[in-house]
Short mmCIF file of N, CA and C in Angstrom, two decimals:
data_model
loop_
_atom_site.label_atom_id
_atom_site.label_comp_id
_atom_site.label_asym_id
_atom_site.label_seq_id
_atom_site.Cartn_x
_atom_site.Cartn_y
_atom_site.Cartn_z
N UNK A 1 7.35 -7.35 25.43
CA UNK A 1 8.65 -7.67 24.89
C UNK A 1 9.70 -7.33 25.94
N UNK A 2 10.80 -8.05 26.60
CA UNK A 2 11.77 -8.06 26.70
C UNK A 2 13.00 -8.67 26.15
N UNK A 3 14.11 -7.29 27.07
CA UNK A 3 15.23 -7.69 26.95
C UNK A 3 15.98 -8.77 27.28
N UNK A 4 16.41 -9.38 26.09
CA UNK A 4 17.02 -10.81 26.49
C UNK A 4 16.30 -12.03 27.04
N UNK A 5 14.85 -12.04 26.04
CA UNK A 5 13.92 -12.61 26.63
C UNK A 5 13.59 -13.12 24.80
N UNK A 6 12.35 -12.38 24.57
CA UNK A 6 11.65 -12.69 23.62
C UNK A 6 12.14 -12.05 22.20
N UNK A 7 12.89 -11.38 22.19
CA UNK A 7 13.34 -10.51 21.12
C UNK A 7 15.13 -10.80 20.81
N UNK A 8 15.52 -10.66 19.47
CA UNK A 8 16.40 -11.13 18.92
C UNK A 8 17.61 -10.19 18.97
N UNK A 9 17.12 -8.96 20.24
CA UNK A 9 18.16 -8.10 20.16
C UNK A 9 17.53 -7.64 21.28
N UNK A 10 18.57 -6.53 21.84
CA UNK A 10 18.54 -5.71 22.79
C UNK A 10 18.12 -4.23 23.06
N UNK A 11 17.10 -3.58 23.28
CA UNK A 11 16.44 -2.49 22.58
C UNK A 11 17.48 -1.43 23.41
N UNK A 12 17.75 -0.51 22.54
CA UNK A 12 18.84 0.79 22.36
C UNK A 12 17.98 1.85 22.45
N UNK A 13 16.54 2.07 21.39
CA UNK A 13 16.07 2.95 21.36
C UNK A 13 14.51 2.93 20.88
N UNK A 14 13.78 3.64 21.46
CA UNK A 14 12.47 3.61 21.26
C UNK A 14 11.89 4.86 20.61
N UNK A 15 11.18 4.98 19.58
CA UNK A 15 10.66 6.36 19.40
C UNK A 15 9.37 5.93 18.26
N UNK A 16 8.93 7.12 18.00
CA UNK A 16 7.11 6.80 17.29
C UNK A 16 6.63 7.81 16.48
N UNK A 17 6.25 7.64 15.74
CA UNK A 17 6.07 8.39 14.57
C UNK A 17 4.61 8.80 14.22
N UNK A 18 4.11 9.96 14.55
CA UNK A 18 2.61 10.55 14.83
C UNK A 18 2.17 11.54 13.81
N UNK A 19 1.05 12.03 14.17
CA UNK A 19 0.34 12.97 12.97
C UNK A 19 1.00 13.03 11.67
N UNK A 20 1.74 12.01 11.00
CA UNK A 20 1.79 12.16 9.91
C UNK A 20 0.29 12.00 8.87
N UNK A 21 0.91 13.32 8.20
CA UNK A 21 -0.34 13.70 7.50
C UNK A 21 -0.77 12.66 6.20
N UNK A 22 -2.20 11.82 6.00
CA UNK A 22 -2.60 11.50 5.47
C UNK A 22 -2.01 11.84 3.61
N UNK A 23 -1.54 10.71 2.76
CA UNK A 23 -1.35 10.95 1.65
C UNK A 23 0.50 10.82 1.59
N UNK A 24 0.89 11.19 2.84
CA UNK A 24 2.53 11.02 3.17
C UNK A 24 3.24 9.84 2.95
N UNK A 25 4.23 10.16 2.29
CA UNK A 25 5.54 9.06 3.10
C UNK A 25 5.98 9.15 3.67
N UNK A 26 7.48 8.34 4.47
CA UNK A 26 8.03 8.45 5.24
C UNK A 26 8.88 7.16 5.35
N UNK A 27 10.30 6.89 5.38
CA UNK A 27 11.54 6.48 4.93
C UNK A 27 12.22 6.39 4.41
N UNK A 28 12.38 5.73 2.72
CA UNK A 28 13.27 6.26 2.04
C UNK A 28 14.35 5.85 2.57
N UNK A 29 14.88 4.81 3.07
CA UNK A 29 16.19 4.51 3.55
C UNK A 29 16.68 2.65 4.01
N UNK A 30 17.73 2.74 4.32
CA UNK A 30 18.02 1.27 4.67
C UNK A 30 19.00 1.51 5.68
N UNK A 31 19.60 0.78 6.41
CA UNK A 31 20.03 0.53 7.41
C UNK A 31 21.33 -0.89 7.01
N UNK A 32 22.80 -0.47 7.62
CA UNK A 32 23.96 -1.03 7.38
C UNK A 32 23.67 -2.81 8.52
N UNK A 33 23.46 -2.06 9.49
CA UNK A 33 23.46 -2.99 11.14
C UNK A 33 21.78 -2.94 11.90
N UNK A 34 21.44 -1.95 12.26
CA UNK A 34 20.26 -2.17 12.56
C UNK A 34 19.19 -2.76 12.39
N UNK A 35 18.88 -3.32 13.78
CA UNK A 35 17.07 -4.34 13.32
C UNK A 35 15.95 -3.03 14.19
N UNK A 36 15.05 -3.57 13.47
CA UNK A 36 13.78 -2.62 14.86
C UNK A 36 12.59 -4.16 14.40
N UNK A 37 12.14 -3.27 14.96
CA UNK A 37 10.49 -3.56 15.32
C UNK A 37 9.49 -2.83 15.65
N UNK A 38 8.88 -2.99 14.57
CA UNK A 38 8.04 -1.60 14.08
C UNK A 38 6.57 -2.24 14.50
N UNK A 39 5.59 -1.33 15.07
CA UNK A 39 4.16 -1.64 16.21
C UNK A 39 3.13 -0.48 15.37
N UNK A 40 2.11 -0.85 15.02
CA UNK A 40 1.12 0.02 14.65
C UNK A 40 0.16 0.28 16.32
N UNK A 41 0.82 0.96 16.54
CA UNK A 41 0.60 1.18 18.34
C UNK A 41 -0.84 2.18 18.34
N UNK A 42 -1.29 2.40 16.88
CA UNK A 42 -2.58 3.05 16.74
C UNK A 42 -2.85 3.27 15.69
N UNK A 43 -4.04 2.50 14.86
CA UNK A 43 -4.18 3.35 13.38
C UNK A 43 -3.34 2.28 12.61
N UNK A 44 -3.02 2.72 11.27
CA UNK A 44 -2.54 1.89 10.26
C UNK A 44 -1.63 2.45 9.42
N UNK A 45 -0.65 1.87 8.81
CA UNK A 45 -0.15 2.46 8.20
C UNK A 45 0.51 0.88 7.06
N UNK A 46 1.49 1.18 6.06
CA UNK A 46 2.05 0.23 5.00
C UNK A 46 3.64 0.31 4.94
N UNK A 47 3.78 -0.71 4.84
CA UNK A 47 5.75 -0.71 5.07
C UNK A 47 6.10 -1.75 3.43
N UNK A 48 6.78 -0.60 2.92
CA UNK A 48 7.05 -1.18 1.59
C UNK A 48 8.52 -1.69 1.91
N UNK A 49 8.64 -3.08 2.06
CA UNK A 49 9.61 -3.58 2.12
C UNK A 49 11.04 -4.05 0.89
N UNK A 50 11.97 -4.22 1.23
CA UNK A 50 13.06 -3.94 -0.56
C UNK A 50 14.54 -4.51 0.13
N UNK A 51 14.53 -5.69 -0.87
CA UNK A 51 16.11 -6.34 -0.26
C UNK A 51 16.58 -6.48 -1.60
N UNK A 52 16.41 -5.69 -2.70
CA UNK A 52 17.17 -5.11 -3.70
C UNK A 52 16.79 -5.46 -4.75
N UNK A 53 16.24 -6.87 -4.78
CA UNK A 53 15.56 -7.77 -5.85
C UNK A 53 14.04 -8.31 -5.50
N UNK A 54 13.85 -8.22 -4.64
CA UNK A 54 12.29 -8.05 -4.45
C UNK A 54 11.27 -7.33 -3.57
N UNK A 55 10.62 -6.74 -3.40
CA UNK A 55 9.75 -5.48 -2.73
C UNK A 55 8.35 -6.49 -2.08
N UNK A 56 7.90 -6.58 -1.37
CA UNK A 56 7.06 -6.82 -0.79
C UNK A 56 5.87 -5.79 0.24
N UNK A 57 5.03 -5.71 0.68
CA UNK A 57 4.08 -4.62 1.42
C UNK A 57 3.49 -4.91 2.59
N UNK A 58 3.75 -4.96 3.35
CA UNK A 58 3.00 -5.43 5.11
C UNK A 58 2.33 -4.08 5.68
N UNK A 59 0.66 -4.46 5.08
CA UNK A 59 -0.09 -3.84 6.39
C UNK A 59 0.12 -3.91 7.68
N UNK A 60 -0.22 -2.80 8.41
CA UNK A 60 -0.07 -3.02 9.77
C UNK A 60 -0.98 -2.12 10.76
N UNK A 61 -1.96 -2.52 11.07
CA UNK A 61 -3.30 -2.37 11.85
C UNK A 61 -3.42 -2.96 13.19
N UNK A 62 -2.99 -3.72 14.27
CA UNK A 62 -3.21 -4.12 15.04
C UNK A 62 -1.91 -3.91 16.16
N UNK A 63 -2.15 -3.32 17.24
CA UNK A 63 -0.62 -3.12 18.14
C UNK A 63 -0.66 -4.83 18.63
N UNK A 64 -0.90 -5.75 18.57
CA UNK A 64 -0.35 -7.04 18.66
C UNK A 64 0.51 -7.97 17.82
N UNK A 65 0.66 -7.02 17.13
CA UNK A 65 1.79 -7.57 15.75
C UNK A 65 2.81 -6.46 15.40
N UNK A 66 3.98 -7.29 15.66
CA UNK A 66 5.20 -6.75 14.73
C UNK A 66 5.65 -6.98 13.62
N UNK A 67 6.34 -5.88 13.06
CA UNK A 67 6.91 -6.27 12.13
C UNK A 67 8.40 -6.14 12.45
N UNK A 68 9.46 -7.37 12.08
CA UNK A 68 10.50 -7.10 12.62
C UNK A 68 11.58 -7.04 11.20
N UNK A 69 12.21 -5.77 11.04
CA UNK A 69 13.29 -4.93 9.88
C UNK A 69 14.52 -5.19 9.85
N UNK A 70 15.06 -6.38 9.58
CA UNK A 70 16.59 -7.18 9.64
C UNK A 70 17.48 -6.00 8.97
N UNK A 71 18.74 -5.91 9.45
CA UNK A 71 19.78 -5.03 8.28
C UNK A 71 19.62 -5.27 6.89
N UNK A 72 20.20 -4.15 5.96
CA UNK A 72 20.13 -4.67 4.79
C UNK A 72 18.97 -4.74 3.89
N UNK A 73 17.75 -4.03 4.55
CA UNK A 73 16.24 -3.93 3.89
C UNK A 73 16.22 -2.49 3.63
N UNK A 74 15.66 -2.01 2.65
CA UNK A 74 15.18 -0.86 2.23
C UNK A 74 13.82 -0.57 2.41
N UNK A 75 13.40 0.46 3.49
CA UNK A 75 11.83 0.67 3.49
C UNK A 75 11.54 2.22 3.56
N UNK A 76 9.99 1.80 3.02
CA UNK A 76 9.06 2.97 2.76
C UNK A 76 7.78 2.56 3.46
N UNK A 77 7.34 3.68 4.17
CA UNK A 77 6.24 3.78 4.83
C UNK A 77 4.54 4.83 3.84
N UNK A 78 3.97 3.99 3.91
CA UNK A 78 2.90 5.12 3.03
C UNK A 78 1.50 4.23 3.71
N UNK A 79 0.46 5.09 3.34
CA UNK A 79 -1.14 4.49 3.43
C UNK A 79 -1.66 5.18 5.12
N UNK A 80 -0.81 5.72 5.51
CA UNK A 80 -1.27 6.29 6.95
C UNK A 80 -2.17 6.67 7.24
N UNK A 81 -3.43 6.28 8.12
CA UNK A 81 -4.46 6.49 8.45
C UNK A 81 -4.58 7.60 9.36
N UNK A 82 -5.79 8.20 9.46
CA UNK A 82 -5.98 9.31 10.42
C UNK A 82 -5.65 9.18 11.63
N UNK A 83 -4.59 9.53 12.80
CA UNK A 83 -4.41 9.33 13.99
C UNK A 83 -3.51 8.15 14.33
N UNK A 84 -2.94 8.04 12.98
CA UNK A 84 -1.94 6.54 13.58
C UNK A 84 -0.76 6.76 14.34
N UNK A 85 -0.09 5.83 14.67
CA UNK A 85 1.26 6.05 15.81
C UNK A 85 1.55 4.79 15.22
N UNK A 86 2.95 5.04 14.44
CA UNK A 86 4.18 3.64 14.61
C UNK A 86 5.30 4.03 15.85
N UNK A 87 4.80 2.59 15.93
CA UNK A 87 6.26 2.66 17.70
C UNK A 87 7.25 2.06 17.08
N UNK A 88 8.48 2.25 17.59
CA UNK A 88 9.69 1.59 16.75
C UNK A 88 10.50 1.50 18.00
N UNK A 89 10.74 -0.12 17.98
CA UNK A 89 12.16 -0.51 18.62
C UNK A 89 13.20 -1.30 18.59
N UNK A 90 14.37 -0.24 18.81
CA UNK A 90 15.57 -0.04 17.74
C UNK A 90 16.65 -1.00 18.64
N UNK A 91 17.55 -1.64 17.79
CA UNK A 91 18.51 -2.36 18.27
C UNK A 91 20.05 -1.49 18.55
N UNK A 92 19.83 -0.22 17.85
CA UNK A 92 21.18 0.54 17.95
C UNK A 92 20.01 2.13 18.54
N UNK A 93 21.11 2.77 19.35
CA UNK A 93 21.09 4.44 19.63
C UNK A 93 21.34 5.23 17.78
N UNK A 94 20.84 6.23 17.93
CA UNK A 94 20.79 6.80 16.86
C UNK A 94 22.18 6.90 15.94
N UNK A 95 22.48 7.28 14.60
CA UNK A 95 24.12 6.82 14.07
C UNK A 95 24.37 7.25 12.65
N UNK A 96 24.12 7.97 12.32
CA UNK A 96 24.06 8.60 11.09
C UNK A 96 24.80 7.91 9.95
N UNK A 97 25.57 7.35 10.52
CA UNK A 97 26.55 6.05 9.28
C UNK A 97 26.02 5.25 9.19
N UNK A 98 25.35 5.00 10.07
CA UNK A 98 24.19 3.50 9.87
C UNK A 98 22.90 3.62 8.60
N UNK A 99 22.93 4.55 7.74
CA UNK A 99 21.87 4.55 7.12
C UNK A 99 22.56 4.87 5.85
N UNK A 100 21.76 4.13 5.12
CA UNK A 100 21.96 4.29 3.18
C UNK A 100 20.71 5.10 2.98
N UNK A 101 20.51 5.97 2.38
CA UNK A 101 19.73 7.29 2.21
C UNK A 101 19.12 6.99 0.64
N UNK A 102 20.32 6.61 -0.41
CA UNK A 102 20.63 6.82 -1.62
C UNK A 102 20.18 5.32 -2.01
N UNK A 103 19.37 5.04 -3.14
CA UNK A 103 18.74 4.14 -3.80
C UNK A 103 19.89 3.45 -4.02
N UNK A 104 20.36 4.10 -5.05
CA UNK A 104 21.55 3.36 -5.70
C UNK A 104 22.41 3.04 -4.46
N UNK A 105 23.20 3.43 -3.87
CA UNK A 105 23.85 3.09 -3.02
C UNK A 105 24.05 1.73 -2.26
N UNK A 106 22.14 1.58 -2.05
CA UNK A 106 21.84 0.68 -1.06
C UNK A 106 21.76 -1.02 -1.98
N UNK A 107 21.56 -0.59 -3.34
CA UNK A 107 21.52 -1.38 -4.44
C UNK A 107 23.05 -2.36 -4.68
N UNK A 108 24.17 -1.33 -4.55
CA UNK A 108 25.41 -1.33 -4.73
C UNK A 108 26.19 -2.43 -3.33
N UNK A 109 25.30 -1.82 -2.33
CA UNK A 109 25.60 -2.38 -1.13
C UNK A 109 24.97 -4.22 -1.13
N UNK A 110 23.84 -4.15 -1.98
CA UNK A 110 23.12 -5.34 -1.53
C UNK A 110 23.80 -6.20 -2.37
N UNK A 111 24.09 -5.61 -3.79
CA UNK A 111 24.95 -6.55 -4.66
C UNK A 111 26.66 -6.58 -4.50
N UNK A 112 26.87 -6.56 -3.45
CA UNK A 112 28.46 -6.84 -2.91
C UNK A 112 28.69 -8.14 -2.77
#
């Protein structure tokens, strides 16, 4: 993947998400502006996807496939296999306003 090449944005930030322990979640959130692109760069894991009115679930087992997280989606990560690594790359540097945390909130936001 490059910049200003193959991808629909410009990568800001890269980071990866490891030894999470089997039985875990992990997100719980949505995003105002940000896209990524999320890599099962080892192992497997499940991305419960949520644009307020419908939820969908994308396995993800193979580092040759992305999944790419438009603004405005609500996700949850669960099903993590022993030894997995999600790679994530981010269209914004880190931003603490950039994230809806709160269910409702993000609900409130989608129905504007």
């Amino acid at each position: 993947m490059e910049n200003s090449g193959n991808l629909p944005f410009d990568i800001k930030r890269i980071y990866y998400l490891y030894d999470v322990p089997m039985g875990s979640e992990r997100g719980g959130h949505g995003h105002y502006d940000l896209q990524q692109y999320v890599i099962a760069a080892s192992g497997s894991f499940t991305f419960v996807l949520d644009d307020g009115k419908d939820k969908k679930e994308v396995f993800l087992n193979h580092p040759n496939k992305a999944l790419h997280i438009k603004p405005g989606i609500w996700r949850e990560m669960k099903d993590f296999s022993s030894g997995s690594v999600c790679l994530v790359l981010a269209s914004m540097e880190y931003t603490e306003e950039d994230y809806m945390r709160d269910y409702v909130q993000f609900l409130e936001y989608r129905n504007e």
